[in-house]
Amino acid sequence: MLGNNAARILTTAFIAVSDCTKRCIARSKKAHMKKLFFFFLLLFTATTIWAQQPKKPVIERTSFRKDTFNIIKYGAVSDGLTLNTKSINDAIDACSKKGGAVVLVPTGQWLTGPIVLKSNVNLHLQRNALLQFTKDFNQYPLVQGNWEGLPQMRNQSPISATGAINIAITGFGIIDGAGDAWRMVKREKLTASNWKKLLASGGVLSDDEKIWYPSESSLKGSKLKNPGVIAADKTGDFYKEVKDFLRPNLLVLTNCNRILLEGVTFQNSPAWCLHPLMSKSITIRNILVKNPWYAQNGDGLDLESCSNVLVENSVFDVGDDGICIKSGRDAEGRKRGMPTKDVVIRNCTVYAAHGGFVIGSEMSGGANNIWVDDCTFIGTDIGLRFKTTRGRGGVVENIYINNIFMKDIIGEAILFDMYYAAQDPIALVGEKREPPKVQELPVTEETPQFRNIYISNIVADGAEKAIFVRGLPEMNVKNIVMENMALQAKQGLDMTEGSDITLRNVQLYSSQTDPVLNIHNSRNITLQKITYPKNTALLMNVSGEKSRGIKVLNTDTKGAKKAMDFTYGATDAAVSSKR
């Protein structure tokens, strides 16, 4: 069956066709016959796109026995001083052994070390319950884990589970990961007074005095390449020397099935906040995820190699990517071979973040069958962010994004970038960045792919650039449809190495109009019904010898002072125009 969006499109098309047919018969005019053909084409296109969509996933729900294990009965004390690690874990163990139920965290402030969830346990926080994780790093033992898609030694996560079935964290309370004790901080991201206050708290500075670290151990780890990566030549003493640098994610759920996160606030994570890993049947709803906007690696939600996921009615206000799809990094990710797939994200809001909805860059296992609907991004660095680089491999495809509303986007509203360089998306003050060196390489298993992505009904009120596409010479960003969009930005479209890309019914209101559309070394590009500002200096610049098959349809090119310019080997044969 077709979804609601498909039904609306088809209904509109049928009405239009019927009306146009009547006029054609009555008046027998050639212009109306052209309109009839256009509407039949619209009907065919809509039917094809929506019919090709896979079925949305079915997520198995959690269920728990009606019994309660109050942590107070296991010795927990709410005074902000007593370490309740043993009491809380004892309650969880007892609950799981008796078939599971609810472990209750009552109103109060509960200091604790790492907590391990067990099967059939619902950790429930009452309103005004604060589960505060300790700043004492000694309470977090080094364990084998996973970081940025690679097996690594890490400090044990404040909350974790491995191989658990039917688990939940619910309620109305707050879970605080004490991340401010762990994270390094860049000087450029703080005011002068805040930087002075941070220095007074202790810690050490990098050699250039631009980054604050909480300890010498943390600073030492920062000077090494992937210090946490598990290797035969690394001893336990080596990891201990850089222990403070190996920050844990707040919540890591590995190889778990039937997960529910609902109602709770997760905040102040040492690194990523929520990290389901190789897990399935996940429901996340009505949660709030908070990190300082300057939080290094302070992602909100990272779904890595997960399947059958629903994320809805949640708010993310974090220091790195808001809602992010991952599937392992480079050879390790390809070896794992577990894409993140069958994911529905809807009715979510993202405030401060590097990206509102993000795929990558660790996507070596692939990502497919993902729906993102009815979300709002306010003040994010980038709105829709697709990022990867050579070496990753992996295929990202069958992504359906609809009804996204953006405001005050600092960088690009929509971005596809296959030259990701592990940098903040917005350059800091005084930071110089060189563009990547462009060269065509052979296609191998290390070559990533972005393809078959459909984006519709997008509004962006303010951005540096409306749309940015940067593919590889050997592997273009391809088969992308972007339609029904109204984008206000300083710059319009900037496309390099794209193929089989369609922009349909797109309003590009850019303040810089020389040009509005910049297309370089791209082919089979369809620009249909494009609206642009009055008195535009140059509508479109086409460059590069490889540019060809660019179609401009149903677009008034006469509204610009100059319609097209051809540079760097491109010729006017690359473009055809038809009203």
XYZ file of C-alpha atoms in Angstrom:
579
model
C 0.000 0.000 0.000
C 1.080 3.576 -0.634
C 1.690 5.928 2.294
C -0.178 9.154 3.034
C 2.321 11.288 1.091
C 1.977 9.079 -1.971
C -1.802 9.161 -1.702
C -1.800 12.967 -1.588
C 0.492 13.201 -4.619
C -1.527 10.711 -6.633
C -4.834 12.366 -5.735
C -3.483 15.745 -6.817
C -2.162 14.308 -10.055
C -5.435 12.500 -10.889
C -7.453 15.685 -10.298
C -5.049 17.701 -12.423
C -5.095 15.122 -15.216
C -8.881 14.920 -15.186
C -9.252 18.688 -15.338
C -6.652 19.036 -18.065
C -8.206 16.211 -20.101
C -11.604 17.939 -20.081
C -10.049 21.165 -21.288
C -8.098 19.347 -23.994
C -11.212 17.662 -25.328
C -13.249 20.863 -25.166
C -10.649 23.134 -26.728
C -8.270 20.728 -28.569
C -5.345 23.026 -28.130
C -1.737 21.978 -28.354
C -0.765 23.784 -25.137
C -3.272 21.778 -23.143
C -2.012 18.536 -24.664
C 1.456 19.452 -23.401
C 0.030 20.016 -19.938
C -1.724 16.672 -20.096
C 1.561 14.988 -20.936
C 3.281 16.778 -18.060
C 0.679 15.654 -15.536
C 0.850 12.052 -16.750
C 4.615 12.293 -16.302
C 4.094 13.655 -12.778
C 1.708 10.793 -12.025
C 4.191 8.225 -13.312
C 7.099 9.770 -11.367
C 5.142 9.938 -8.105
C 3.919 6.367 -8.483
C 7.405 5.084 -9.276
C 9.150 6.824 -6.374
C 6.611 5.823 -3.749
C 6.111 2.304 -5.057
C 9.842 1.722 -4.793
C 9.902 2.533 -1.099
C 10.416 -0.502 1.124
C 7.946 -1.230 3.881
C 8.480 0.643 7.109
C 9.821 -1.535 9.930
C 7.889 -3.238 12.685
C 9.469 -2.616 16.099
C 8.919 -5.178 18.809
C 7.782 -3.569 22.062
C 9.064 -4.042 25.566
C 6.869 -5.387 28.378
C 7.554 -5.812 32.084
C 6.052 -7.569 35.088
C 4.071 -5.427 37.494
C 6.518 -5.417 40.351
C 8.827 -2.742 41.767
C 12.331 -2.927 43.223
C 13.053 0.333 45.038
C 16.773 1.119 45.202
C 16.304 2.435 48.756
C 15.553 -1.108 49.923
C 18.995 -2.108 48.646
C 20.773 0.596 50.648
C 20.732 3.609 48.330
C 20.973 7.003 50.037
C 19.895 10.292 48.459
C 22.372 12.802 49.865
C 24.615 13.588 46.885
C 27.563 12.171 48.862
C 26.978 8.443 49.244
C 28.149 6.381 46.267
C 25.189 4.162 45.382
C 26.795 2.028 42.682
C 26.420 -1.271 44.547
C 22.887 -0.570 45.783
C 21.553 0.268 42.313
C 23.274 -2.660 40.597
C 22.082 -5.009 43.362
C 18.509 -3.881 42.746
C 18.917 -4.449 38.992
C 20.426 -7.923 39.517
C 17.681 -8.973 41.935
C 14.975 -7.704 39.614
C 16.386 -9.502 36.565
C 16.848 -12.793 38.447
C 13.184 -12.778 39.476
C 11.956 -12.390 35.901
C 12.291 -8.627 35.638
C 10.086 -5.668 36.510
C 10.673 -2.027 37.450
C 13.737 -0.801 39.317
C 12.630 2.488 40.874
C 14.872 5.514 41.318
C 12.776 7.737 43.610
C 12.775 11.511 43.814
C 16.161 12.688 45.079
C 19.802 13.048 44.096
C 21.585 9.741 43.700
C 25.363 9.686 43.259
C 26.624 6.566 41.527
C 29.308 4.890 39.461
C 28.672 2.678 36.403
C 25.335 0.873 36.137
C 24.780 -2.289 34.092
C 21.266 -3.012 32.851
C 20.056 -6.619 32.749
C 17.315 -8.374 30.776
C 13.678 -7.584 31.563
C 14.548 -4.545 33.707
C 12.883 -1.145 33.377
C 14.983 1.469 35.183
C 12.362 4.064 36.069
C 13.180 7.556 37.333
C 10.485 9.371 39.246
C 9.927 13.057 38.644
C 12.724 15.145 40.238
C 15.010 12.118 40.436
C 18.595 13.004 39.499
C 20.880 10.078 38.750
C 24.266 11.760 39.049
C 27.340 9.874 37.877
C 30.504 10.476 39.841
C 33.451 12.579 38.675
C 35.842 10.094 40.292
C 37.506 8.476 37.267
C 38.718 5.590 39.448
C 35.156 4.290 39.579
C 35.222 3.621 35.821
C 37.414 0.606 34.995
C 38.955 0.216 31.555
C 36.955 -2.224 29.421
C 36.961 -3.409 25.828
C 34.458 -1.329 23.933
C 33.915 0.489 20.650
C 34.637 4.096 19.717
C 34.007 5.802 16.406
C 33.468 2.470 14.685
C 36.604 0.699 15.949
C 37.174 -1.799 18.802
C 38.893 0.197 21.539
C 39.663 0.276 25.226
C 37.434 2.784 26.985
C 36.413 3.717 30.467
C 33.258 1.794 31.344
C 30.148 3.710 30.344
C 27.988 5.163 33.116
C 25.107 3.013 31.803
C 25.645 -0.081 29.689
C 24.163 -3.406 28.691
C 25.464 -6.257 26.548
C 23.282 -8.988 25.095
C 20.297 -7.882 27.156
C 16.702 -8.484 26.036
C 13.694 -6.347 26.917
C 15.250 -3.386 28.730
C 14.112 0.176 29.336
C 14.956 3.502 30.908
C 11.778 5.450 31.510
C 10.220 8.096 33.702
C 10.618 11.823 34.248
C 14.018 12.243 35.900
C 17.484 13.335 34.802
C 20.579 11.239 34.080
C 23.773 13.317 34.285
C 27.031 11.809 32.993
C 29.437 14.285 34.673
C 30.872 15.000 31.236
C 32.352 18.367 32.196
C 34.938 16.478 34.291
C 36.069 14.423 31.266
C 35.917 16.651 28.201
C 38.661 18.766 26.677
C 37.548 22.295 25.747
C 38.701 24.522 22.884
C 39.518 28.087 23.898
C 37.721 29.599 20.886
C 34.451 28.088 22.051
C 34.325 29.937 25.384
C 34.081 33.567 26.368
C 37.140 35.111 28.013
C 35.533 34.966 31.457
C 34.443 31.341 31.046
C 37.920 30.372 29.841
C 39.476 32.073 32.879
C 37.086 30.218 35.179
C 37.916 26.900 33.509
C 41.655 27.446 33.975
C 41.109 28.220 37.653
C 39.437 24.807 38.085
C 42.715 22.993 37.389
C 43.724 20.853 34.432
C 46.450 21.462 31.858
C 46.777 23.224 28.503
C 47.959 21.955 25.139
C 51.344 23.155 23.927
C 49.739 25.981 21.930
C 47.482 26.833 24.918
C 44.371 26.590 22.750
C 42.842 23.460 24.323
C 42.212 22.700 28.000
C 42.512 19.113 29.254
C 41.308 17.890 32.646
C 44.585 16.053 33.429
C 48.062 15.169 32.197
C 46.750 11.700 31.312
C 44.121 13.241 29.063
C 46.671 15.527 27.400
C 49.064 12.619 26.805
C 46.348 10.605 25.077
C 45.542 13.548 22.783
C 49.076 13.466 21.354
C 48.762 9.861 20.188
C 46.938 8.496 17.155
C 44.024 6.303 18.208
C 45.490 5.527 21.657
C 42.484 3.418 22.606
C 42.654 1.065 19.608
C 43.227 -2.495 20.780
C 46.573 -3.819 19.562
C 48.862 -6.678 20.561
C 51.790 -4.368 21.298
C 49.830 -2.295 23.836
C 49.969 -3.332 27.483
C 47.586 -2.644 30.333
C 50.040 -0.074 31.652
C 49.908 1.796 28.326
C 46.123 2.183 28.520
C 46.328 3.257 32.161
C 48.709 6.080 31.239
C 46.122 7.563 28.854
C 43.024 6.438 30.763
C 41.574 9.914 31.242
C 41.602 10.493 27.479
C 39.486 7.380 26.816
C 36.192 9.054 27.610
C 33.114 6.837 27.873
C 29.831 7.338 26.103
C 27.032 7.982 28.589
C 24.837 5.071 27.444
C 26.058 2.086 25.403
C 23.703 -0.797 24.594
C 25.507 -3.542 22.668
C 23.824 -6.510 20.953
C 20.569 -5.843 22.768
C 17.040 -6.557 21.594
C 13.818 -4.716 22.498
C 14.919 -1.413 23.992
C 12.804 1.484 25.247
C 14.088 4.940 26.199
C 11.190 7.188 27.171
C 10.552 10.430 29.026
C 13.977 10.855 30.643
C 16.527 13.670 30.227
C 20.038 12.478 29.321
C 22.664 15.171 29.750
C 26.309 16.109 30.191
C 27.874 13.048 28.564
C 31.672 12.558 28.601
C 31.587 11.727 24.869
C 28.565 10.571 22.833
C 25.360 10.577 24.804
C 23.244 7.659 23.525
C 24.953 4.840 21.623
C 22.910 1.772 20.685
C 25.379 -0.585 18.997
C 24.472 -3.643 16.914
C 21.046 -3.687 18.575
C 17.505 -4.023 17.226
C 13.879 -3.217 17.985
C 14.638 0.135 19.599
C 12.015 2.708 20.589
C 13.126 6.173 21.679
C 10.398 8.682 22.440
C 9.742 11.848 24.426
C 13.322 12.208 25.646
C 15.512 15.293 26.026
C 19.233 15.058 25.249
C 21.391 17.973 26.416
C 25.071 18.805 26.187
C 26.913 22.141 26.199
C 27.176 23.420 22.632
C 30.979 23.302 22.930
C 31.025 19.667 24.095
C 33.761 17.832 22.148
C 32.265 14.664 20.551
C 29.048 15.461 22.395
C 26.718 13.699 19.926
C 23.099 13.279 20.937
C 22.087 9.915 19.456
C 24.357 7.593 17.468
C 22.589 4.561 16.019
C 25.380 2.240 14.938
C 24.677 -0.972 13.018
C 21.144 -1.044 14.434
C 17.872 -2.145 12.840
C 14.161 -1.657 13.392
C 14.305 1.666 15.199
C 11.712 4.329 16.031
C 12.806 7.762 17.274
C 9.988 10.208 17.881
C 8.848 13.306 19.773
C 12.299 14.015 21.186
C 14.530 17.076 21.569
C 18.302 17.243 21.071
C 20.455 20.213 22.110
C 24.071 19.044 22.000
C 27.695 19.813 21.103
C 28.153 17.590 18.048
C 25.796 15.745 15.675
C 22.191 15.612 16.870
C 20.692 12.427 15.398
C 23.375 10.372 13.675
C 23.454 7.122 11.688
C 26.666 5.059 11.764
C 27.779 1.509 10.918
C 31.465 1.083 11.693
C 34.668 2.528 10.348
C 36.809 1.503 7.385
C 37.936 -2.151 7.242
C 36.492 -2.978 10.674
C 33.087 -1.651 9.654
C 33.123 -3.529 6.369
C 34.195 -6.687 8.163
C 31.290 -6.312 10.608
C 28.993 -5.817 7.631
C 25.996 -4.593 9.648
C 24.224 -1.596 8.113
C 21.960 0.629 10.120
C 18.606 0.001 8.485
C 14.849 0.173 8.875
C 14.798 3.360 10.935
C 11.924 5.834 11.391
C 12.660 9.283 12.833
C 9.748 11.676 13.244
C 8.558 14.753 15.133
C 11.970 15.592 16.603
C 13.612 18.957 17.245
C 17.346 19.629 17.132
C 18.862 22.856 18.448
C 22.651 23.367 18.772
C 24.423 20.539 16.924
C 26.923 20.031 14.121
C 24.066 18.475 12.146
C 20.336 17.991 12.658
C 20.059 14.628 10.910
C 23.395 13.073 9.975
C 24.695 9.972 8.227
C 28.421 9.233 8.666
C 31.187 9.571 8.607
C 31.672 6.051 10.041
C 29.232 4.344 7.664
C 31.414 1.541 6.294
C 28.752 -1.095 6.947
C 26.193 0.947 5.004
C 22.845 2.516 5.814
C 19.500 1.956 4.108
C 15.726 2.146 4.459
C 15.599 5.227 6.668
C 12.677 7.647 6.964
C 12.961 11.129 8.497
C 9.695 13.064 8.757
C 8.343 16.212 10.385
C 11.462 17.474 12.152
C 12.691 20.964 13.038
C 16.306 22.135 13.170
C 17.063 25.488 14.814
C 20.578 26.917 14.970
C 22.408 23.750 13.906
C 25.681 24.072 11.992
C 24.200 21.993 9.165
C 20.636 20.797 8.641
C 20.743 17.514 6.688
C 24.324 16.251 6.740
C 25.689 13.328 4.715
C 29.443 12.918 5.282
C 32.029 10.321 4.322
C 35.530 10.027 2.895
C 37.727 7.684 0.902
C 38.669 4.600 2.873
C 35.237 4.171 4.423
C 33.502 2.162 1.725
C 29.867 1.367 2.448
C 26.658 2.227 0.588
C 24.111 4.744 1.868
C 20.838 4.365 -0.044
C 17.052 4.411 0.157
C 16.795 7.425 2.446
C 13.442 9.263 2.499
C 13.288 12.714 4.105
C 10.081 14.745 4.212
C 8.724 17.848 5.940
C 11.835 19.356 7.503
C 11.817 22.923 8.796
C 15.049 24.794 9.504
C 15.909 28.187 10.951
C 19.213 30.026 11.400
C 21.416 27.265 10.005
C 25.023 28.378 10.372
C 26.433 26.467 7.400
C 24.616 24.411 4.760
C 20.929 23.534 4.916
C 21.580 20.335 2.915
C 25.060 18.837 2.538
C 26.537 15.811 0.763
C 30.307 15.723 1.301
C 32.578 12.830 0.342
C 35.722 14.659 1.510
C 34.970 14.683 5.230
C 38.113 15.712 7.132
C 37.106 15.160 10.792
C 36.798 18.897 11.468
C 34.093 21.056 12.963
C 31.745 21.949 10.101
C 32.218 25.661 10.810
C 35.794 26.945 10.928
C 36.779 28.601 14.189
C 38.062 32.182 14.289
C 41.509 32.342 12.726
C 41.398 28.753 11.472
C 42.680 28.239 7.920
C 41.449 25.352 5.804
C 42.749 24.201 2.458
C 40.346 22.676 -0.076
C 40.872 18.958 -0.715
C 43.135 17.863 -3.546
C 40.973 16.505 -6.350
C 42.202 13.392 -8.156
C 40.421 10.406 -9.622
C 41.301 7.078 -8.011
C 40.258 3.499 -8.834
C 36.970 2.289 -7.355
C 37.571 -0.306 -4.619
C 35.788 -1.623 -1.537
C 37.102 1.507 0.194
C 35.070 3.782 -2.077
C 31.930 5.092 -0.296
C 28.616 5.665 -2.058
C 25.660 8.028 -1.553
C 22.732 7.136 -3.817
C 18.936 6.875 -4.047
C 18.050 9.624 -1.589
C 14.739 11.499 -1.735
C 14.272 14.845 0.022
C 10.982 16.741 -0.169
C 9.040 19.554 1.473
C 11.920 21.462 3.039
C 11.854 25.019 4.390
C 15.050 26.767 5.464
C 14.883 30.301 6.841
C 18.501 31.366 6.911
C 21.694 29.445 6.027
C 25.148 30.189 4.659
C 24.475 27.886 1.709
C 21.250 26.223 0.609
C 22.620 23.019 -0.976
C 26.172 21.670 -1.134
C 27.074 18.523 -3.078
C 30.674 17.311 -3.329
C 31.202 13.846 -4.732
C 34.334 11.990 -5.774
C 35.532 11.937 -9.394
C 35.392 8.135 -9.350
C 32.109 7.943 -7.408
C 29.677 10.810 -7.750
C 26.874 11.573 -5.364
C 24.086 10.151 -7.491
C 20.379 9.587 -7.947
C 19.223 12.280 -5.547
C 15.804 13.933 -5.772
C 15.153 17.231 -3.970
C 11.751 18.741 -4.495
C 9.221 21.191 -3.073
C 11.707 23.301 -1.153
C 11.915 26.968 -0.129
C 15.467 27.809 0.892
C 16.671 31.237 2.027
C 20.452 31.461 2.226
C 23.433 33.624 1.342
C 24.395 31.206 -1.431
C 22.264 28.878 -3.532
C 23.432 25.568 -5.019
C 27.081 24.460 -5.116
C 27.501 21.094 -6.833
C 30.673 19.205 -7.782
C 30.818 15.631 -9.095
C 27.086 14.920 -8.911
C 25.126 12.771 -11.352
C 21.464 11.954 -11.946
C 20.342 14.636 -9.505
C 16.954 16.351 -9.764
C 15.852 19.650 -8.214
C 12.128 20.111 -8.774
C 9.968 23.019 -7.636
C 12.767 24.583 -5.602
C 12.753 28.212 -4.481
C 16.342 29.398 -4.009
C 16.316 32.850 -2.470
C 20.011 33.625 -2.114
C 21.394 37.048 -1.265
C 24.455 36.332 -3.408
C 23.347 35.872 -7.004
C 26.536 35.610 -9.011
C 25.684 32.787 -9.519
C 22.641 31.249 -7.827
C 23.491 27.800 -9.213
C 27.090 26.625 -9.491
C 27.545 23.227 -11.186
C 30.980 21.703 -11.754
C 31.864 18.420 -13.478
C 28.369 17.035 -13.011
C 26.109 15.196 -15.406
C 22.451 14.353 -15.957
C 21.234 17.149 -13.720
C 17.565 18.168 -13.980
C 16.554 21.628 -12.789
C 12.792 21.876 -13.025
C 10.730 24.861 -11.970
C 13.485 26.727 -10.157
C 12.585 30.088 -8.623
C 15.282 32.643 -7.819
C 15.565 36.306 -6.750
C 14.648 39.146 -9.050
C 17.521 40.981 -10.730
C 19.805 37.985 -10.269
C 23.241 38.718 -11.752
C 23.903 35.174 -13.029
C 21.478 32.287 -12.768
C 23.871 29.409 -13.428
C 27.594 28.844 -13.845
C 28.551 25.533 -15.441
C 32.198 24.525 -15.277
C 34.384 21.529 -15.993
C 34.834 19.378 -19.076
C 32.775 16.539 -17.602
C 29.620 18.630 -17.200
C 26.888 17.450 -19.554
C 23.226 16.490 -19.734
C 22.028 19.444 -17.629
C 18.338 20.120 -18.278
C 16.591 23.333 -17.308
C 12.827 22.807 -17.429
C 9.863 25.086 -16.720
C 12.205 27.761 -15.412
C 12.171 31.412 -16.467
C 15.837 32.025 -17.257
C 15.051 35.534 -18.502
C 14.593 36.796 -14.957
C 18.360 36.962 -14.547
C 20.622 39.590 -16.074
C 22.608 36.710 -17.466
C 21.195 33.201 -17.709
C 24.318 31.044 -17.980
C 28.065 31.148 -18.017
C 30.434 28.350 -19.068
C 33.942 28.100 -17.627
C 36.891 25.724 -17.160
C 36.172 23.620 -20.224
C 32.364 23.525 -20.079
C 30.415 24.504 -23.206
C 26.832 25.499 -23.905
C 26.264 21.971 -25.271
C 26.192 20.808 -21.638
C 22.835 22.508 -21.058
C 19.441 22.253 -22.677
C 16.539 24.498 -21.734
C 12.821 24.024 -22.255
C 9.838 25.984 -20.939
